[in-house]
PDB file of C-alpha atoms in Angstrom:
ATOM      1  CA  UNK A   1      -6.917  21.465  38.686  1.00 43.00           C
ATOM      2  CA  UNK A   2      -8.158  18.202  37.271  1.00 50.00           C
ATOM      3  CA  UNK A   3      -6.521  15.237  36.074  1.00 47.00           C
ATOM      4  CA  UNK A   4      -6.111  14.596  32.394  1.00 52.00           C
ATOM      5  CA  UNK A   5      -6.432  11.166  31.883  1.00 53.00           C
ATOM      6  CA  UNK A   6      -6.018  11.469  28.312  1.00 54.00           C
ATOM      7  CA  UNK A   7      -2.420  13.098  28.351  1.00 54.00           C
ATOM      8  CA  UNK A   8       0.197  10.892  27.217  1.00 60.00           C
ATOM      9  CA  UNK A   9       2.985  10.509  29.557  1.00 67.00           C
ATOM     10  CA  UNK A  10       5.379   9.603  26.986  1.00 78.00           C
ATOM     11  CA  UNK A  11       7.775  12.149  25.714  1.00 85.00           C
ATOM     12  CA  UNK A  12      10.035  10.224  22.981  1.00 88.00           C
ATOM     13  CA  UNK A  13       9.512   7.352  20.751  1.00 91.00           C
ATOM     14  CA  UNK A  14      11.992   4.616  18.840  1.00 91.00           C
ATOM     15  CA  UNK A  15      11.516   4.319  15.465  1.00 92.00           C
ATOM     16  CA  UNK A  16      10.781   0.707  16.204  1.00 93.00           C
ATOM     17  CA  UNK A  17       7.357   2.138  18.118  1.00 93.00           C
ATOM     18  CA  UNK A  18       6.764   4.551  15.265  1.00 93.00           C
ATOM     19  CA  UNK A  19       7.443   2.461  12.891  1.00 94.00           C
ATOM     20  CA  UNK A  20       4.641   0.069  14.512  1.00 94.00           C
ATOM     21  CA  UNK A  21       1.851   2.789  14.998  1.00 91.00           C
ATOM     22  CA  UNK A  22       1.690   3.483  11.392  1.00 92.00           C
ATOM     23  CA  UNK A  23       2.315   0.129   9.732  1.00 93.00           C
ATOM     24  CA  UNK A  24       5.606   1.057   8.138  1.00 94.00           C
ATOM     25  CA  UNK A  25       8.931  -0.320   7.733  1.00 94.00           C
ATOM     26  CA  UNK A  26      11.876   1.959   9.443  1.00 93.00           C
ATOM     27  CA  UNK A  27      13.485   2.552   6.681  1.00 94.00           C
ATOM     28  CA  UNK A  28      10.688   3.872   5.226  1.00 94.00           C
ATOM     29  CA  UNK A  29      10.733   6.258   8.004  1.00 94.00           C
ATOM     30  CA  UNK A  30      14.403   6.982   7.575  1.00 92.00           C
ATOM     31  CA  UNK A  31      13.673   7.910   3.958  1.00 94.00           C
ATOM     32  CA  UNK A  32      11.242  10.171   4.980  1.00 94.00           C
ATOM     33  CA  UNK A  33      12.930  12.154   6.620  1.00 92.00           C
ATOM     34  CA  UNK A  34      15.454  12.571   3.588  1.00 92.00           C
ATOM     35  CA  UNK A  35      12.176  13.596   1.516  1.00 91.00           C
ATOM     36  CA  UNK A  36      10.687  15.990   4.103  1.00 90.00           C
ATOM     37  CA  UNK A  37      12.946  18.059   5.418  1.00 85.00           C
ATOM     38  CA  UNK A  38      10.815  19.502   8.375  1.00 84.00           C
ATOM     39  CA  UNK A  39      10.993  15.911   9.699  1.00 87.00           C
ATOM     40  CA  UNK A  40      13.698  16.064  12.015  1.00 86.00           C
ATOM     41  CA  UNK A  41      13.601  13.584  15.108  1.00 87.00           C
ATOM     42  CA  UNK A  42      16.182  14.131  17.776  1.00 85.00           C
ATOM     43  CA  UNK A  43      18.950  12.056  18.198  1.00 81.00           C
ATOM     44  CA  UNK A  44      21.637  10.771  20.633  1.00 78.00           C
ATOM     45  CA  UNK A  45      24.508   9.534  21.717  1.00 76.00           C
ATOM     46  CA  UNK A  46      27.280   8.055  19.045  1.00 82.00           C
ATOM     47  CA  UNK A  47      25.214   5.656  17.719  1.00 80.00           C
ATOM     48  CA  UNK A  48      22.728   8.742  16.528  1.00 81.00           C
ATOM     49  CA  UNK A  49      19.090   7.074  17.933  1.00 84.00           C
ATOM     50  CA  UNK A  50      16.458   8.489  16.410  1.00 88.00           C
ATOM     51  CA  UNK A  51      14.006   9.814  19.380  1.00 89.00           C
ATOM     52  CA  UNK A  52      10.667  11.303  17.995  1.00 91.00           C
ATOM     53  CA  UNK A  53       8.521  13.688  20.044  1.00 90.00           C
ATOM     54  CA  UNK A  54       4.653  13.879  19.661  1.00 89.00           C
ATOM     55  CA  UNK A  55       5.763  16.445  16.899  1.00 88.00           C
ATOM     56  CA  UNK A  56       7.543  14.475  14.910  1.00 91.00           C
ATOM     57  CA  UNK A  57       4.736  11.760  15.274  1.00 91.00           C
ATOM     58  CA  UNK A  58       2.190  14.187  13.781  1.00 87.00           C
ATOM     59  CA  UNK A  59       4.386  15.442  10.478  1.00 89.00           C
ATOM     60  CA  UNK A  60       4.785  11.831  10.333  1.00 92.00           C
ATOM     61  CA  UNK A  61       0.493  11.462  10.752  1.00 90.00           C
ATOM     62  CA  UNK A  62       0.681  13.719   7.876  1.00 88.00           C
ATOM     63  CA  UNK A  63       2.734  12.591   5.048  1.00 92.00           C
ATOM     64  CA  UNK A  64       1.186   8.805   6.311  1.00 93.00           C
ATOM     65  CA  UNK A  65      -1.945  10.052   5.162  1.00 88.00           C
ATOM     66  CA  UNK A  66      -0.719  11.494   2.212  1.00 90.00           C
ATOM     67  CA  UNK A  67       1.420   8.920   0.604  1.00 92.00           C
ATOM     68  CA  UNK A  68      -0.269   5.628   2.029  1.00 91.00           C
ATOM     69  CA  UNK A  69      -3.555   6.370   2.546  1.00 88.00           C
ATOM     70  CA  UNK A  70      -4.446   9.028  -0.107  1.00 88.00           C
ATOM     71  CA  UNK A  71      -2.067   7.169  -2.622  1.00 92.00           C
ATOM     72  CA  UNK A  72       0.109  10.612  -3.595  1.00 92.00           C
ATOM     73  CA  UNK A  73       3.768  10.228  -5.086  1.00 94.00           C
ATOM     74  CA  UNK A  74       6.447  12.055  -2.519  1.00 92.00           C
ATOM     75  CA  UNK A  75       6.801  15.046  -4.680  1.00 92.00           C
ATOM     76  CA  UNK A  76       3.088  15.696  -4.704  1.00 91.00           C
ATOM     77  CA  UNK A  77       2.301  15.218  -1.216  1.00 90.00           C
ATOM     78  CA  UNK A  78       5.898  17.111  -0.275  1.00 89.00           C
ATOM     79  CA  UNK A  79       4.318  19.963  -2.917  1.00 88.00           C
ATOM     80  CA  UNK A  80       0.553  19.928  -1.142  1.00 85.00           C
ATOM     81  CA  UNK A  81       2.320  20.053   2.626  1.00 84.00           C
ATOM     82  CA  UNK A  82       4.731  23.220   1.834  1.00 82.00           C
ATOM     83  CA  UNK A  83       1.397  24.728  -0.332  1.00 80.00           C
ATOM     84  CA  UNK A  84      -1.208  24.383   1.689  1.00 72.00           C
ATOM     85  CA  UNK A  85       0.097  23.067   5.621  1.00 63.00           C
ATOM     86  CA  UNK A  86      -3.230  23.673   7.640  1.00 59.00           C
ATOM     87  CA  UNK A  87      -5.395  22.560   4.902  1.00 61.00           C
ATOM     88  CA  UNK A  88      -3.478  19.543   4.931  1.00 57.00           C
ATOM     89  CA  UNK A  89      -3.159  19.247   8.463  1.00 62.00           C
ATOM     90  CA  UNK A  90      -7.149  19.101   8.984  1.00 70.00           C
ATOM     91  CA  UNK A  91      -7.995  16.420   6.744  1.00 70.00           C
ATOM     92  CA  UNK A  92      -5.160  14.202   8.182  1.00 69.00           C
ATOM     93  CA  UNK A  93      -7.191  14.978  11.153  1.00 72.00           C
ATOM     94  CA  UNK A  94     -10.342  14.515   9.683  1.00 76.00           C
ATOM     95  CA  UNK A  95      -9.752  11.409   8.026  1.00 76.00           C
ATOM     96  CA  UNK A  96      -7.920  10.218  11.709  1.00 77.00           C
ATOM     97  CA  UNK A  97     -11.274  10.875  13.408  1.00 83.00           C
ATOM     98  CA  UNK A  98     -13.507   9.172  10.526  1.00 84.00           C
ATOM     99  CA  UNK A  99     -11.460   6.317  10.993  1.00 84.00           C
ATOM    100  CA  UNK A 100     -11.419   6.025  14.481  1.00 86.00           C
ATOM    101  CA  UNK A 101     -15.472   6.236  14.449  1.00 90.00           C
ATOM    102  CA  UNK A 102     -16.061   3.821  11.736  1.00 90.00           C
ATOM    103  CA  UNK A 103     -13.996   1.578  13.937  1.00 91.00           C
ATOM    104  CA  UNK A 104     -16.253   2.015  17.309  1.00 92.00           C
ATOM    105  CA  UNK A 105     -19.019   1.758  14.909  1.00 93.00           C
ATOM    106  CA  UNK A 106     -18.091  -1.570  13.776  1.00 93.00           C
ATOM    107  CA  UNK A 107     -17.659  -2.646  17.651  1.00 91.00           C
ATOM    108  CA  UNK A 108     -21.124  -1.279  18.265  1.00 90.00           C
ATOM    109  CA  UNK A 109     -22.422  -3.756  15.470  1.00 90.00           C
ATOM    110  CA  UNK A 110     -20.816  -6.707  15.961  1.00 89.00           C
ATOM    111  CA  UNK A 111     -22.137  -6.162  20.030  1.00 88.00           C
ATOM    112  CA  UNK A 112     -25.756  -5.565  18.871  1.00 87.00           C
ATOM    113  CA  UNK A 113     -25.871  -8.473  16.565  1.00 86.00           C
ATOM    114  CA  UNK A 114     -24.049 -10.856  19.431  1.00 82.00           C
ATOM    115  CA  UNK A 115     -27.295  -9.443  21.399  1.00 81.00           C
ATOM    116  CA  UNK A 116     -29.857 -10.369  18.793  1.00 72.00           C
TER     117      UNK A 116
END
């Protein structure tokens, strides 16, 4: 069996951490999960700490995509999630992997005009 060097380790996240991979406050995070109610992190102790699971992370992906990237009010992208969840599910996924390429496309530039 080989080693999967891409697995991550990591089996909870803060909302702090969360909150940092997508560029959002943690409220705004707390009032998404008022809005969608499939978002459900796990919480503990008396304090109630939020603890989200790669799961979580990817509803989150989701309605991210939706309402900040895309530019849709709640309600709509709430209404296109329930309607339509793989549709929706592969362009977040899409768009992710766009992204990601543009990005190591830019690197690729910037290291072929440093070599010119």
């Amino acid at each position: 069996m080989a080693l999967n060097l891409n697995k991550n380790l990591k089996l909870y996240y803060s909302i702090r951490e969360v909150a940092e991979m997508f560029g959002v406050n943690e409220s705004t995070l707390r009032y998404w999960e008022k809005e969608f109610p499939y978002l459900k992190p796990k919480t503990s102790g008396p304090a109630k700490i939020r603890q989200y699971q790669e799961k979580d992370i990817e509803q989150i992906r989701l309605i991210h995509n939706l309402v900040k990237v895309r530019g849709f009010k709640l309600e709509a992208a709430r209404k296109i999630i329930n309607a339509n969840r793989n549709g929706a599910d592969r362009k977040a996924d899409v768009l992710t992997r766009l992204i990601d390429i543009r990005t190591e496309l830019q690197a690729l530039k910037k290291q072929m005009d440093y070599l010119t």
